[in-house]
Amino acid sequence: MTSSNKTDLDPQALEALYGKVGANIEGAHDGRGMRIGIICARFNGGISQRLLDGAFDAAERLGVESADISVAWVPGAFEIPLVARAFALTGNYDATIGFGAVIRGETSHYDFVAGECARGLQDVGLATGIPTIFGVLTTENVEQALDRCRPDASNKGAEALETAVELVQVLRASALSS
Ligand code: INI
């Protein structure tokens, strides 16, 4: 997960906290046995595909079987939440992730598409209790989008898959999942 060096969590401060609180819940990065539904936008589909590649790399690292990942393609980012909801309601998935790119320079309705996709995914997660991850890039230009789906550790698709696994584990550990 990427936050700046100045704002990163200090492991020593965390260690000090452990002794004080009743429960300190963190999600293990262990995806064994998890089933994940991924929804990809065909608009800027080359970006979705690169994010998907990153997600599959991370899945392998964290023990998620590729056979336990389902991928659905939709026209654009605006349509992602509806299919995320359908995945979540089946009861067959531990988490869902949306992949796509909304690029400001390319659209006059950037704010609507990006904002509604983010809001819709959050709504799905809150309504269903299934971790629903916003893996859609929202950038000023194509170069920024390409920069965030390179085939290395900085790939945002990999980050989204890691986030999904971590959230599933946090909910399990805190016994908040239904
Ligand atoms: N969809 C995207 O995924 N990214 C975009 O940048 C984009 N632009 O530029 O408009 C986009 N538009 C399509 C939108 O997601 C819907 O598919 C369309 O409005 C039909 O509902």
mmCIF file of C-alpha atoms and ligand atoms in Angstrom:
data_model
loop_
_atom_site.group_PDB
_atom_site.id
_atom_site.type_symbol
_atom_site.label_atom_id
_atom_site.label_comp_id
_atom_site.label_asym_id
_atom_site.label_seq_id
_atom_site.Cartn_x
_atom_site.Cartn_y
_atom_site.Cartn_z
ATOM 1 C CA MET A 1 0.000 0.000 0.000
ATOM 2 C CA THR A 2 1.402 3.386 -0.875
ATOM 3 C CA SER A 3 1.391 6.295 1.487
ATOM 4 C CA SER A 4 4.225 8.801 1.679
ATOM 5 C CA ASN A 5 7.255 8.190 3.918
ATOM 6 C CA LYS A 6 6.114 11.092 6.071
ATOM 7 C CA THR A 7 2.719 9.535 6.780
ATOM 8 C CA ASP A 8 3.602 5.814 6.930
ATOM 9 C CA LEU A 9 2.577 3.882 10.031
ATOM 10 C CA ASP A 10 5.544 3.551 12.415
ATOM 11 C CA PRO A 11 5.943 -0.161 13.415
ATOM 12 C CA GLN A 12 7.397 0.814 16.816
ATOM 13 C CA ALA A 13 4.460 3.081 17.609
ATOM 14 C CA LEU A 14 2.146 0.249 16.654
ATOM 15 C CA GLU A 15 4.031 -2.155 18.891
ATOM 16 C CA ALA A 16 3.620 0.272 21.813
ATOM 17 C CA LEU A 17 -0.107 0.449 21.126
ATOM 18 C CA TYR A 18 -0.517 -3.344 21.258
ATOM 19 C CA GLY A 19 0.054 -3.359 25.027
ATOM 20 C CA LYS A 20 -2.573 -0.726 25.689
ATOM 21 C CA VAL A 21 -5.649 -1.693 23.724
ATOM 22 C CA GLY A 22 -8.076 -4.580 24.220
ATOM 23 C CA ALA A 23 -7.883 -5.791 20.639
ATOM 24 C CA ASN A 24 -5.611 -4.694 17.834
ATOM 25 C CA ILE A 25 -7.020 -6.186 14.665
ATOM 26 C CA GLU A 26 -4.969 -6.485 11.498
ATOM 27 C CA GLY A 27 -5.734 -8.532 8.404
ATOM 28 C CA ALA A 28 -3.189 -11.179 7.422
ATOM 29 C CA HIS A 29 -2.116 -11.107 3.780
ATOM 30 C CA ASP A 30 -3.227 -14.689 3.319
ATOM 31 C CA GLY A 31 -5.714 -15.290 0.507
ATOM 32 C CA ARG A 32 -5.813 -19.089 0.580
ATOM 33 C CA GLY A 33 -9.287 -20.391 -0.198
ATOM 34 C CA MET A 34 -10.670 -16.942 -1.055
ATOM 35 C CA ARG A 35 -12.937 -16.391 -4.043
ATOM 36 C CA ILE A 36 -12.762 -13.003 -5.755
ATOM 37 C CA GLY A 37 -15.052 -11.436 -8.380
ATOM 38 C CA ILE A 38 -13.383 -8.838 -10.603
ATOM 39 C CA ILE A 39 -15.277 -6.461 -12.889
ATOM 40 C CA CYS A 40 -13.299 -4.786 -15.683
ATOM 41 C CA ALA A 41 -14.285 -1.808 -17.849
ATOM 42 C CA ARG A 42 -13.706 -2.243 -21.600
ATOM 43 C CA PHE A 43 -13.410 1.574 -21.915
ATOM 44 C CA ASN A 44 -9.642 2.100 -21.585
ATOM 45 C CA GLY A 45 -9.614 -1.707 -21.518
ATOM 46 C CA GLY A 46 -5.845 -1.919 -21.983
ATOM 47 C CA ILE A 47 -5.497 -0.305 -18.559
ATOM 48 C CA SER A 48 -8.049 -2.711 -17.039
ATOM 49 C CA GLN A 49 -6.090 -5.613 -18.511
ATOM 50 C CA ARG A 50 -2.797 -4.361 -17.017
ATOM 51 C CA LEU A 51 -4.468 -3.937 -13.617
ATOM 52 C CA LEU A 52 -5.835 -7.463 -13.962
ATOM 53 C CA ASP A 53 -2.336 -8.780 -14.676
ATOM 54 C CA GLY A 54 -1.129 -7.083 -11.486
ATOM 55 C CA ALA A 55 -4.017 -8.606 -9.544
ATOM 56 C CA PHE A 56 -3.171 -12.108 -10.785
ATOM 57 C CA ASP A 57 0.472 -11.618 -9.760
ATOM 58 C CA ALA A 58 -0.619 -10.563 -6.274
ATOM 59 C CA ALA A 59 -3.142 -13.414 -6.096
ATOM 60 C CA GLU A 60 -0.376 -15.929 -6.730
ATOM 61 C CA ARG A 61 1.793 -14.329 -4.032
ATOM 62 C CA LEU A 62 -1.033 -14.360 -1.471
ATOM 63 C CA GLY A 63 -2.304 -17.861 -2.201
ATOM 64 C CA VAL A 64 -5.523 -17.039 -4.088
ATOM 65 C CA GLU A 65 -6.068 -19.726 -6.755
ATOM 66 C CA SER A 66 -6.633 -18.279 -10.241
ATOM 67 C CA ALA A 67 -9.526 -20.757 -10.636
ATOM 68 C CA ASP A 68 -11.191 -18.989 -7.687
ATOM 69 C CA ILE A 69 -11.170 -15.648 -9.524
ATOM 70 C CA SER A 70 -14.082 -14.732 -11.835
ATOM 71 C CA VAL A 71 -13.695 -11.844 -14.287
ATOM 72 C CA ALA A 72 -16.633 -9.957 -15.853
ATOM 73 C CA TRP A 73 -16.279 -7.254 -18.518
ATOM 74 C CA VAL A 74 -18.634 -4.255 -18.729
ATOM 75 C CA PRO A 75 -18.728 -1.273 -21.155
ATOM 76 C CA GLY A 76 -17.337 1.359 -18.784
ATOM 77 C CA ALA A 77 -16.528 2.243 -15.201
ATOM 78 C CA PHE A 78 -20.048 3.550 -14.677
ATOM 79 C CA GLU A 79 -21.420 -0.006 -15.044
ATOM 80 C CA ILE A 80 -18.964 -1.664 -12.632
ATOM 81 C CA PRO A 81 -20.964 -1.247 -9.378
ATOM 82 C CA LEU A 82 -24.059 -3.028 -10.702
ATOM 83 C CA VAL A 83 -22.098 -6.165 -11.531
ATOM 84 C CA ALA A 84 -20.102 -5.917 -8.294
ATOM 85 C CA ARG A 85 -23.448 -5.985 -6.481
ATOM 86 C CA ALA A 86 -24.565 -9.025 -8.500
ATOM 87 C CA PHE A 87 -21.316 -10.844 -7.613
ATOM 88 C CA ALA A 88 -21.676 -9.926 -3.942
ATOM 89 C CA LEU A 89 -25.300 -11.075 -3.732
ATOM 90 C CA THR A 90 -24.515 -14.562 -5.047
ATOM 91 C CA GLY A 91 -22.835 -15.359 -1.733
ATOM 92 C CA ASN A 92 -20.107 -17.107 -3.731
ATOM 93 C CA TYR A 93 -17.445 -14.396 -3.403
ATOM 94 C CA ASP A 94 -15.398 -13.181 -0.451
ATOM 95 C CA ALA A 95 -14.627 -9.867 -2.166
ATOM 96 C CA THR A 96 -15.155 -7.963 -5.405
ATOM 97 C CA ILE A 97 -12.871 -5.514 -7.213
ATOM 98 C CA GLY A 98 -13.585 -3.020 -10.008
ATOM 99 C CA PHE A 99 -10.876 -2.223 -12.574
ATOM 100 C CA GLY A 100 -10.872 0.548 -15.156
ATOM 101 C CA ALA A 101 -9.594 4.034 -15.858
ATOM 102 C CA VAL A 102 -11.349 7.374 -16.005
ATOM 103 C CA ILE A 103 -9.039 9.938 -17.566
ATOM 104 C CA ARG A 104 -9.889 13.594 -17.058
ATOM 105 C CA GLY A 105 -8.367 14.868 -20.282
ATOM 106 C CA GLU A 106 -10.480 12.463 -22.325
ATOM 107 C CA THR A 107 -13.966 13.177 -21.051
ATOM 108 C CA SER A 108 -16.186 16.062 -20.123
ATOM 109 C CA HIS A 109 -18.171 13.880 -17.752
ATOM 110 C CA TYR A 110 -15.143 12.609 -15.826
ATOM 111 C CA ASP A 111 -16.583 13.679 -12.489
ATOM 112 C CA PHE A 112 -19.861 11.835 -13.068
ATOM 113 C CA VAL A 113 -18.275 8.589 -14.265
ATOM 114 C CA ALA A 114 -15.491 8.524 -11.664
ATOM 115 C CA GLY A 115 -17.650 9.775 -8.813
ATOM 116 C CA GLU A 116 -20.570 7.459 -9.464
ATOM 117 C CA CYS A 117 -18.300 4.451 -9.871
ATOM 118 C CA ALA A 118 -16.603 5.169 -6.529
ATOM 119 C CA ARG A 119 -19.894 5.886 -4.770
ATOM 120 C CA GLY A 120 -21.547 2.812 -6.281
ATOM 121 C CA LEU A 121 -18.762 0.485 -5.203
ATOM 122 C CA GLN A 122 -18.773 1.899 -1.693
ATOM 123 C CA ASP A 123 -22.556 1.474 -1.554
ATOM 124 C CA VAL A 124 -22.238 -2.176 -2.629
ATOM 125 C CA GLY A 125 -19.680 -2.900 0.073
ATOM 126 C CA LEU A 126 -21.665 -1.192 2.801
ATOM 127 C CA ALA A 127 -24.985 -2.736 1.749
ATOM 128 C CA THR A 128 -23.741 -6.308 1.327
ATOM 129 C CA GLY A 129 -20.884 -6.501 3.836
ATOM 130 C CA ILE A 130 -18.678 -7.942 1.091
ATOM 131 C CA PRO A 131 -15.383 -6.053 0.679
ATOM 132 C CA THR A 132 -15.759 -4.136 -2.588
ATOM 133 C CA ILE A 133 -12.576 -2.522 -3.817
ATOM 134 C CA PHE A 134 -12.217 0.628 -5.940
ATOM 135 C CA GLY A 135 -9.453 -0.384 -8.354
ATOM 136 C CA VAL A 136 -10.401 2.217 -10.941
ATOM 137 C CA LEU A 137 -7.680 4.692 -11.847
ATOM 138 C CA THR A 138 -8.779 8.337 -11.910
ATOM 139 C CA THR A 139 -6.070 10.376 -13.587
ATOM 140 C CA GLU A 140 -5.395 13.664 -15.360
ATOM 141 C CA ASN A 141 -3.941 11.995 -18.470
ATOM 142 C CA VAL A 142 -3.077 8.684 -20.161
ATOM 143 C CA GLU A 143 0.558 8.786 -19.002
ATOM 144 C CA GLN A 144 -0.486 8.864 -15.346
ATOM 145 C CA ALA A 145 -2.822 5.925 -15.932
ATOM 146 C CA LEU A 146 -0.104 3.876 -17.654
ATOM 147 C CA ASP A 147 2.316 4.739 -14.849
ATOM 148 C CA ARG A 148 -0.018 3.154 -12.280
ATOM 149 C CA CYS A 149 -0.351 -0.216 -13.982
ATOM 150 C CA ARG A 150 3.276 -1.016 -14.759
ATOM 151 C CA PRO A 151 4.305 -4.691 -14.338
ATOM 152 C CA ASP A 152 6.026 -4.118 -10.997
ATOM 153 C CA ALA A 153 5.291 -3.680 -7.279
ATOM 154 C CA SER A 154 3.639 -0.294 -7.879
ATOM 155 C CA ASN A 155 0.815 -1.811 -9.984
ATOM 156 C CA LYS A 156 -2.523 -0.602 -8.553
ATOM 157 C CA GLY A 157 -4.231 -3.827 -9.579
ATOM 158 C CA ALA A 158 -1.889 -5.755 -7.290
ATOM 159 C CA GLU A 159 -2.622 -3.252 -4.541
ATOM 160 C CA ALA A 160 -6.378 -3.706 -5.015
ATOM 161 C CA LEU A 161 -6.096 -7.494 -4.720
ATOM 162 C CA GLU A 162 -3.975 -7.119 -1.552
ATOM 163 C CA THR A 163 -6.569 -4.720 -0.142
ATOM 164 C CA ALA A 164 -9.355 -7.217 -0.846
ATOM 165 C CA VAL A 165 -7.524 -10.036 0.945
ATOM 166 C CA GLU A 166 -6.639 -7.807 3.897
ATOM 167 C CA LEU A 167 -10.238 -6.612 4.325
ATOM 168 C CA VAL A 168 -11.632 -10.145 4.215
ATOM 169 C CA GLN A 169 -9.159 -11.091 6.955
ATOM 170 C CA VAL A 170 -9.918 -7.990 9.067
ATOM 171 C CA LEU A 171 -13.633 -8.774 8.958
ATOM 172 C CA ARG A 172 -12.996 -12.400 9.845
ATOM 173 C CA ALA A 173 -10.625 -11.476 12.681
ATOM 174 C CA SER A 174 -13.019 -8.962 14.152
ATOM 175 C CA ALA A 175 -15.971 -11.352 13.661
ATOM 176 C CA LEU A 176 -17.830 -8.514 12.001
ATOM 177 C CA SER A 177 -18.552 -10.458 8.827
ATOM 178 C CA SER A 178 -21.975 -12.014 8.548
HETATM 179 N N1 INI B 1 -15.881 4.983 -18.986
HETATM 180 C C1 INI B 1 -14.679 4.690 -18.417
HETATM 181 O O1 INI B 1 -14.498 3.602 -17.873
HETATM 182 N N2 INI B 1 -13.673 5.599 -18.469
HETATM 183 C C2 INI B 1 -13.815 6.812 -19.070
HETATM 184 O O2 INI B 1 -12.831 7.611 -19.075
HETATM 185 C C3 INI B 1 -15.064 7.133 -19.686
HETATM 186 N N3 INI B 1 -15.229 8.382 -20.383
HETATM 187 O O3 INI B 1 -14.230 8.985 -20.772
HETATM 188 O O4 INI B 1 -16.334 8.801 -20.635
HETATM 189 C C4 INI B 1 -16.100 6.170 -19.613
HETATM 190 N N4 INI B 1 -17.299 6.424 -20.154
HETATM 191 C C5 INI B 1 -18.311 5.408 -20.346
HETATM 192 C C6 INI B 1 -19.151 5.183 -19.091
HETATM 193 O O5 INI B 1 -18.418 4.483 -18.111
HETATM 194 C C7 INI B 1 -20.400 4.368 -19.427
HETATM 195 O O6 INI B 1 -20.018 3.137 -19.978
HETATM 196 C C8 INI B 1 -21.340 5.088 -20.406
HETATM 197 O O7 INI B 1 -21.637 6.401 -19.941
HETATM 198 C C9 INI B 1 -22.664 4.299 -20.529
HETATM 199 O O8 INI B 1 -23.345 4.230 -19.265
#
